[in-house]
Amino acid sequence: MKRLCIAVVAAVLCAVSPAGAADQIVIKFSHVTSAETPKGRGAERFRELAEKYTGGKVRVEVYPNSQLYKDKEEMEALQLGAVQMLAPSLAKFGPLGAKEFEVFDLPYILPDKAALRRSLEGAVGTGLMTKLQRYGIYGLAFWDNGFKVMTANKPLRMPDDFRGVKLRIQSSKVLDAQMRALGALPQVLAFSEVYQAMQTGVVDGGENTPSNVYTQKMHEVQKYLTVSNHGYIGYAVITNLRFWEGLPVDIRKQLERAMKEATEYANDIAQKENDEAMAAIRASGKTEIIELTPAETAAWRKALQPVYTQVEGRIGKALIQEMVKEAQGTAN
Ligand code: LMR
């Protein structure tokens, strides 16, 4: 907390008297992944476009790899105005109070990317973004990462294999319920702490997208990777509401244009980035890749089905039903 306060004070002072042009608006865009991920590349693209469309009136500083803040701290820093932009995964909005975001953590909720787009761009996504305003946050866009794999130091093929295995999760109660339904012991850790926790045996494994596994070198400290595609990781790009509302209207329009194009770019490259990361993990030979048979996948689905009712009280039955409808393409 002390470290966070010092960082916040320093950041606020910098924003008041930025180096260079006195009237230049500075956007600090903090995130936790490598610059070589869908999110990292999206943030860089936004930086280029925002600076171009505002004719240099806005300077965007991108801080990847938790350089400024870890998971929970970055959300606090945004609310305090120490950073202006973040792109936390949808699994990290629960501690803020926006528990509904965790609907996207439900196992197997989204059959494919088309269903995902329909949900995020439809009523579910719009409703979630609107809710953020009560926390002093303005939602700008949804960015893709991809579907998750499981990694561990033992082979995970059937639900029985999870018994007693310590698996790192993000701060989502739905993910907690998911791991417990499989018989595993979930442990919340910040993203920046995962590699070391896996290396030292603090946890036995975790779940993430191939691009995150590869860029954090998790595959070098995990003996097995199961291609399960059991859930999804995506992001909400967010800004401080007061900062956003205080921007001149023309600047806001130019930034919206930059964000729209950066979003198309980020969502276009996400699948390719993950496919390439998966190929690189395979080629490294450092971890054994397990492909699930249809019977094994069916066993995972069956074991995970109770999670839907277990978390109804937290995220709302109506929202889950709405999401299932949208995911199936039956929403009107
Ligand atoms: C994680 O914490 O595992 C990921 O969601 C990190 C990220 O932002 O992709």
Tab-separated table of C-alpha atoms in Angstrom, residues 8-323:
chain	number	residue	atom	x	y	z
A	8	VAL	CA	0.140	7.524	-7.040
A	9	VAL	CA	1.514	10.813	-5.656
A	10	ALA	CA	4.379	10.771	-8.179
A	11	ALA	CA	2.018	10.038	-11.060
A	12	VAL	CA	-0.428	12.786	-10.095
A	13	LEU	CA	2.406	15.322	-9.810
A	14	CYS	CA	3.670	14.293	-13.258
A	15	ALA	CA	0.209	14.699	-14.802
A	16	VAL	CA	-0.040	18.237	-13.359
A	17	SER	CA	3.276	19.336	-14.819
A	18	PRO	CA	4.076	17.082	-17.771
A	19	ALA	CA	7.443	17.330	-19.415
A	20	GLY	CA	7.332	19.058	-22.797
A	21	ALA	CA	4.374	21.075	-24.001
A	22	ALA	CA	2.537	22.552	-21.012
A	23	ASP	CA	-0.892	21.944	-22.545
A	24	GLN	CA	-0.209	18.410	-23.750
A	25	ILE	CA	-2.606	15.821	-22.350
A	26	VAL	CA	-0.834	12.733	-21.049
A	27	ILE	CA	-2.543	9.343	-20.997
A	28	LYS	CA	-0.724	6.732	-18.973
A	29	PHE	CA	-1.900	3.332	-20.235
A	30	SER	CA	-0.865	0.652	-17.764
A	31	HIS	CA	-1.254	-3.074	-18.313
A	32	VAL	CA	0.068	-6.353	-16.944
A	33	THR	CA	0.989	-8.432	-19.988
A	34	SER	CA	4.002	-8.395	-22.286
A	35	ALA	CA	4.088	-5.866	-25.128
A	36	GLU	CA	4.084	-8.889	-27.484
A	37	THR	CA	0.519	-9.961	-26.709
A	38	PRO	CA	-2.821	-9.010	-28.281
A	39	LYS	CA	-3.349	-6.468	-25.471
A	40	GLY	CA	0.204	-5.133	-25.639
A	41	ARG	CA	0.004	-4.669	-29.399
A	42	GLY	CA	-3.457	-3.108	-29.151
A	43	ALA	CA	-2.192	-0.580	-26.597
A	44	GLU	CA	0.726	0.358	-28.856
A	45	ARG	CA	-1.615	0.786	-31.831
A	46	PHE	CA	-3.870	3.022	-29.738
A	47	ARG	CA	-0.822	5.104	-28.752
A	48	GLU	CA	0.185	5.638	-32.396
A	49	LEU	CA	-3.331	6.487	-33.571
A	50	ALA	CA	-4.224	8.703	-30.620
A	51	GLU	CA	-1.076	10.780	-31.063
A	52	LYS	CA	-1.666	10.991	-34.819
A	53	TYR	CA	-5.363	11.933	-34.721
A	54	THR	CA	-4.890	14.546	-31.999
A	55	GLY	CA	-1.928	16.048	-33.850
A	56	GLY	CA	0.276	15.478	-30.795
A	57	LYS	CA	-2.076	17.210	-28.367
A	58	VAL	CA	-2.280	13.891	-26.561
A	59	ARG	CA	0.749	11.852	-25.556
A	60	VAL	CA	0.123	8.229	-24.661
A	61	GLU	CA	2.625	6.408	-22.460
A	62	VAL	CA	2.184	2.640	-22.472
A	63	TYR	CA	3.532	0.714	-19.472
A	64	PRO	CA	3.386	-3.063	-20.105
A	65	ASN	CA	4.331	-5.990	-17.826
A	66	SER	CA	2.975	-4.560	-14.525
A	67	GLN	CA	5.789	-1.974	-14.650
A	68	LEU	CA	3.608	0.527	-12.786
A	69	TYR	CA	1.020	-1.550	-10.960
A	70	LYS	CA	-0.059	-5.127	-10.337
A	71	ASP	CA	-3.612	-6.358	-10.974
A	72	LYS	CA	-5.525	-4.921	-8.027
A	73	GLU	CA	-3.366	-1.839	-7.622
A	74	GLU	CA	-3.884	-0.717	-11.198
A	75	MET	CA	-7.653	-0.569	-10.748
A	76	GLU	CA	-7.187	1.608	-7.627
A	77	ALA	CA	-4.680	3.798	-9.471
A	78	LEU	CA	-7.206	4.382	-12.262
A	79	GLN	CA	-9.922	5.357	-9.821
A	80	LEU	CA	-7.507	7.752	-8.089
A	81	GLY	CA	-6.520	9.274	-11.437
A	82	ALA	CA	-2.858	8.221	-11.244
A	83	VAL	CA	-3.233	6.415	-14.583
A	84	GLN	CA	-5.784	7.244	-17.238
A	85	MET	CA	-6.204	3.965	-19.096
A	86	LEU	CA	-6.146	0.234	-18.379
A	87	ALA	CA	-7.300	-2.960	-20.034
A	88	PRO	CA	-7.920	-5.440	-17.197
A	89	SER	CA	-9.288	-8.852	-18.017
A	90	LEU	CA	-13.025	-9.269	-17.452
A	91	ALA	CA	-12.135	-11.636	-14.594
A	92	LYS	CA	-10.694	-8.770	-12.551
A	93	PHE	CA	-13.745	-6.543	-12.079
A	94	GLY	CA	-15.284	-8.494	-9.183
A	95	PRO	CA	-13.236	-6.871	-6.373
A	96	LEU	CA	-14.383	-3.490	-7.677
A	97	GLY	CA	-17.991	-4.537	-7.098
A	98	ALA	CA	-18.806	-5.185	-10.768
A	99	LYS	CA	-19.385	-8.907	-10.203
A	100	GLU	CA	-21.444	-9.281	-13.381
A	101	PHE	CA	-18.266	-9.180	-15.495
A	102	GLU	CA	-17.519	-12.653	-14.158
A	103	VAL	CA	-20.278	-14.064	-16.361
A	104	PHE	CA	-17.576	-14.303	-19.041
A	105	ASP	CA	-15.594	-16.651	-16.777
A	106	LEU	CA	-18.278	-19.328	-16.836
A	107	PRO	CA	-16.743	-22.481	-18.264
A	108	TYR	CA	-17.760	-23.216	-21.866
A	109	ILE	CA	-20.160	-20.249	-21.943
A	110	LEU	CA	-18.916	-19.171	-25.366
A	111	PRO	CA	-18.813	-21.755	-28.123
A	112	ASP	CA	-16.756	-19.578	-30.488
A	113	LYS	CA	-15.503	-16.084	-31.303
A	114	ALA	CA	-18.660	-15.179	-33.228
A	115	ALA	CA	-20.758	-15.802	-30.112
A	116	LEU	CA	-18.308	-13.787	-28.098
A	117	ARG	CA	-18.615	-10.791	-30.411
A	118	ARG	CA	-22.401	-10.989	-30.275
A	119	SER	CA	-22.345	-10.961	-26.467
A	120	LEU	CA	-19.803	-8.195	-26.063
A	121	GLU	CA	-21.264	-5.968	-28.741
A	122	GLY	CA	-24.860	-6.723	-27.749
A	123	ALA	CA	-26.959	-6.004	-24.689
A	124	VAL	CA	-24.689	-7.893	-22.264
A	125	GLY	CA	-21.560	-5.913	-23.143
A	126	THR	CA	-23.343	-2.562	-23.231
A	127	GLY	CA	-24.990	-3.244	-19.861
A	128	LEU	CA	-21.661	-4.111	-18.265
A	129	MET	CA	-19.936	-0.983	-19.553
A	130	THR	CA	-22.749	1.245	-18.282
A	131	LYS	CA	-22.463	-0.276	-14.788
A	132	LEU	CA	-18.830	0.816	-14.525
A	133	GLN	CA	-19.770	4.489	-14.256
A	134	ARG	CA	-20.883	4.061	-10.649
A	135	TYR	CA	-17.248	3.191	-9.836
A	136	GLY	CA	-15.891	6.314	-11.537
A	137	ILE	CA	-14.878	4.320	-14.604
A	138	TYR	CA	-15.814	4.790	-18.265
A	139	GLY	CA	-15.720	1.746	-20.546
A	140	LEU	CA	-14.251	2.374	-23.985
A	141	ALA	CA	-13.994	-1.007	-25.707
A	142	PHE	CA	-13.721	-4.764	-25.380
A	143	TRP	CA	-10.521	-6.396	-26.566
A	144	ASP	CA	-10.014	-10.073	-27.246
A	145	ASN	CA	-7.359	-12.369	-26.000
A	146	GLY	CA	-8.606	-15.908	-26.498
A	147	PHE	CA	-9.574	-19.270	-25.120
A	148	LYS	CA	-7.681	-20.751	-22.186
A	149	VAL	CA	-5.468	-23.802	-21.779
A	150	MET	CA	-4.575	-25.474	-18.461
A	151	THR	CA	-0.945	-25.914	-17.485
A	152	ALA	CA	0.400	-27.993	-14.603
A	153	ASN	CA	3.280	-30.113	-13.431
A	154	LYS	CA	1.134	-33.217	-13.888
A	155	PRO	CA	-1.058	-34.311	-16.798
A	156	LEU	CA	-4.635	-32.997	-16.534
A	157	ARG	CA	-6.858	-35.162	-18.723
A	158	MET	CA	-9.873	-36.071	-16.626
A	159	PRO	CA	-11.556	-34.223	-13.736
A	160	ASP	CA	-10.072	-36.787	-11.318
A	161	ASP	CA	-6.585	-35.561	-12.232
A	162	PHE	CA	-7.343	-32.172	-10.645
A	163	ARG	CA	-7.856	-33.517	-7.151
A	164	GLY	CA	-5.735	-31.514	-4.701
A	165	VAL	CA	-3.818	-29.691	-7.452
A	166	LYS	CA	-3.039	-26.046	-6.556
A	167	LEU	CA	-3.977	-23.855	-9.486
A	168	ARG	CA	-3.493	-20.111	-9.806
A	169	ILE	CA	-6.568	-18.118	-10.734
A	170	GLN	CA	-7.447	-14.480	-11.337
A	171	SER	CA	-9.563	-12.742	-8.688
A	172	SER	CA	-12.885	-14.129	-9.945
A	173	LYS	CA	-15.283	-16.103	-7.774
A	174	VAL	CA	-16.540	-17.895	-10.878
A	175	LEU	CA	-13.010	-19.131	-11.556
A	176	ASP	CA	-12.772	-20.169	-7.905
A	177	ALA	CA	-15.982	-22.196	-8.296
A	178	GLN	CA	-14.723	-23.644	-11.582
A	179	MET	CA	-11.500	-24.962	-10.036
A	180	ARG	CA	-13.300	-26.335	-6.983
A	181	ALA	CA	-15.834	-28.117	-9.219
A	182	LEU	CA	-12.878	-29.919	-10.787
A	183	GLY	CA	-11.518	-30.813	-7.348
A	184	ALA	CA	-8.544	-28.415	-7.554
A	185	LEU	CA	-7.396	-25.867	-4.951
A	186	PRO	CA	-7.629	-22.369	-6.465
A	187	GLN	CA	-5.214	-19.666	-5.404
A	188	VAL	CA	-5.559	-16.011	-6.412
A	189	LEU	CA	-2.271	-14.432	-7.504
A	190	ALA	CA	-1.413	-11.309	-9.460
A	191	PHE	CA	-0.365	-12.023	-13.033
A	192	SER	CA	3.166	-10.747	-12.425
A	193	GLU	CA	3.644	-13.343	-9.669
A	194	VAL	CA	2.560	-16.414	-11.621
A	195	TYR	CA	5.844	-17.451	-13.245
A	196	GLN	CA	7.734	-17.465	-9.971
A	197	ALA	CA	4.907	-19.210	-8.125
A	198	MET	CA	4.983	-21.965	-10.744
A	199	GLN	CA	8.754	-22.169	-10.719
A	200	THR	CA	8.997	-22.486	-6.941
A	201	GLY	CA	6.001	-24.803	-6.530
A	202	VAL	CA	3.828	-22.291	-4.662
A	203	VAL	CA	1.220	-23.411	-7.209
A	204	ASP	CA	1.186	-26.549	-9.357
A	205	GLY	CA	-0.326	-24.872	-12.382
A	206	GLY	CA	-2.846	-22.451	-13.770
A	207	GLU	CA	-4.986	-21.466	-16.717
A	208	ASN	CA	-4.261	-18.857	-19.345
A	209	THR	CA	-4.185	-18.155	-23.049
A	210	PRO	CA	-1.275	-19.499	-25.117
A	211	SER	CA	-0.032	-15.935	-25.758
A	212	ASN	CA	0.161	-15.238	-22.026
A	213	VAL	CA	1.730	-18.636	-21.274
A	214	TYR	CA	4.383	-18.134	-23.938
A	215	THR	CA	5.277	-14.490	-23.302
A	216	GLN	CA	5.563	-15.098	-19.540
A	217	LYS	CA	7.615	-18.282	-20.210
A	218	MET	CA	5.215	-20.317	-18.069
A	219	HIS	CA	5.714	-23.292	-20.412
A	220	GLU	CA	9.339	-23.441	-19.236
A	221	VAL	CA	8.236	-24.181	-15.670
A	222	GLN	CA	5.186	-26.349	-16.416
A	223	LYS	CA	5.569	-29.966	-17.552
A	224	TYR	CA	2.140	-30.288	-19.194
A	225	LEU	CA	-0.287	-28.122	-21.135
A	226	THR	CA	-3.845	-29.297	-21.812
A	227	VAL	CA	-5.542	-27.747	-24.849
A	228	SER	CA	-8.922	-27.453	-23.156
A	229	ASN	CA	-10.394	-24.175	-24.459
A	230	HIS	CA	-12.643	-24.334	-21.396
A	231	GLY	CA	-12.990	-20.597	-20.918
A	232	TYR	CA	-12.164	-17.193	-22.258
A	233	ILE	CA	-9.915	-14.237	-21.451
A	234	GLY	CA	-10.810	-10.831	-22.821
A	235	TYR	CA	-10.477	-7.248	-21.663
A	236	ALA	CA	-12.433	-4.088	-21.036
A	237	VAL	CA	-10.431	-1.030	-22.006
A	238	ILE	CA	-11.346	1.562	-19.399
A	239	THR	CA	-10.574	5.126	-18.436
A	240	ASN	CA	-11.144	7.382	-15.439
A	241	LEU	CA	-14.643	8.847	-15.863
A	242	ARG	CA	-13.782	12.345	-14.610
A	243	PHE	CA	-10.673	12.506	-16.772
A	244	TRP	CA	-12.687	11.422	-19.816
A	245	GLU	CA	-15.538	13.854	-19.216
A	246	GLY	CA	-13.019	16.667	-18.660
A	247	LEU	CA	-11.450	16.256	-22.106
A	248	PRO	CA	-12.302	18.789	-24.831
A	249	VAL	CA	-15.019	17.352	-27.093
A	250	ASP	CA	-12.830	17.340	-30.225
A	251	ILE	CA	-10.043	15.461	-28.422
A	252	ARG	CA	-12.530	12.927	-27.110
A	253	LYS	CA	-13.809	12.312	-30.639
A	254	GLN	CA	-10.272	11.823	-31.955
A	255	LEU	CA	-9.501	9.408	-29.126
A	256	GLU	CA	-12.721	7.502	-29.799
A	257	ARG	CA	-11.695	7.133	-33.422
A	258	ALA	CA	-8.237	5.907	-32.357
A	259	MET	CA	-9.806	3.450	-29.907
A	260	LYS	CA	-12.235	2.115	-32.526
A	261	GLU	CA	-9.412	1.388	-34.952
A	262	ALA	CA	-7.096	0.005	-32.254
A	263	THR	CA	-9.942	-2.286	-31.171
A	264	GLU	CA	-10.441	-3.626	-34.702
A	265	TYR	CA	-6.699	-4.215	-34.924
A	266	ALA	CA	-6.408	-5.903	-31.509
A	267	ASN	CA	-9.386	-8.155	-32.173
A	268	ASP	CA	-8.077	-9.035	-35.633
A	269	ILE	CA	-4.675	-10.187	-34.431
A	270	ALA	CA	-5.710	-11.944	-31.195
A	271	GLN	CA	-6.370	-15.387	-32.685
A	272	LYS	CA	-3.221	-15.304	-34.809
A	273	GLU	CA	-1.109	-14.251	-31.806
A	274	ASN	CA	-2.477	-17.175	-29.804
A	275	ASP	CA	-2.016	-19.648	-32.661
A	276	GLU	CA	1.586	-18.526	-33.101
A	277	ALA	CA	2.224	-18.733	-29.357
A	278	MET	CA	0.809	-22.259	-29.283
A	279	ALA	CA	3.068	-23.259	-32.184
A	280	ALA	CA	6.080	-21.740	-30.402
A	281	ILE	CA	5.250	-23.594	-27.175
A	282	ARG	CA	5.024	-26.853	-29.148
A	283	ALA	CA	8.279	-26.151	-30.966
A	284	SER	CA	10.092	-25.401	-27.691
A	285	GLY	CA	9.620	-29.014	-26.579
A	286	LYS	CA	9.649	-27.778	-22.978
A	287	THR	CA	6.148	-28.875	-22.098
A	288	GLU	CA	4.112	-31.886	-23.162
A	289	ILE	CA	0.941	-30.898	-25.017
A	290	ILE	CA	-2.204	-32.858	-24.198
A	291	GLU	CA	-5.109	-32.769	-26.661
A	292	LEU	CA	-8.381	-33.844	-25.072
A	293	THR	CA	-10.487	-36.558	-26.685
A	294	PRO	CA	-14.229	-35.838	-27.145
A	295	ALA	CA	-14.966	-38.159	-24.190
A	296	GLU	CA	-12.508	-36.253	-21.958
A	297	THR	CA	-13.997	-32.903	-22.987
A	298	ALA	CA	-17.471	-34.259	-22.195
A	299	ALA	CA	-16.241	-35.245	-18.709
A	300	TRP	CA	-14.898	-31.698	-18.104
A	301	ARG	CA	-18.200	-30.192	-19.244
A	302	LYS	CA	-20.171	-32.482	-16.959
A	303	ALA	CA	-17.960	-31.731	-13.951
A	304	LEU	CA	-18.221	-27.978	-14.601
A	305	GLN	CA	-21.961	-27.771	-15.228
A	306	PRO	CA	-22.863	-27.197	-11.511
A	307	VAL	CA	-20.841	-23.959	-11.543
A	308	TYR	CA	-23.672	-22.250	-13.455
A	309	THR	CA	-26.120	-22.670	-10.592
A	310	GLN	CA	-23.506	-22.157	-7.875
A	311	VAL	CA	-22.740	-18.619	-9.067
A	312	GLU	CA	-26.301	-17.556	-9.940
A	313	GLY	CA	-26.632	-15.666	-6.662
A	314	ARG	CA	-23.462	-13.713	-7.384
A	315	ILE	CA	-23.866	-12.711	-11.002
A	316	GLY	CA	-27.610	-13.095	-11.491
A	317	LYS	CA	-29.679	-15.814	-13.124
A	318	ALA	CA	-31.160	-13.407	-15.679
A	319	LEU	CA	-27.726	-12.299	-16.868
A	320	ILE	CA	-26.536	-15.895	-17.220
A	321	GLN	CA	-29.642	-16.746	-19.242
A	322	GLU	CA	-29.237	-13.644	-21.400
A	323	MET	CA	-25.641	-14.578	-22.040
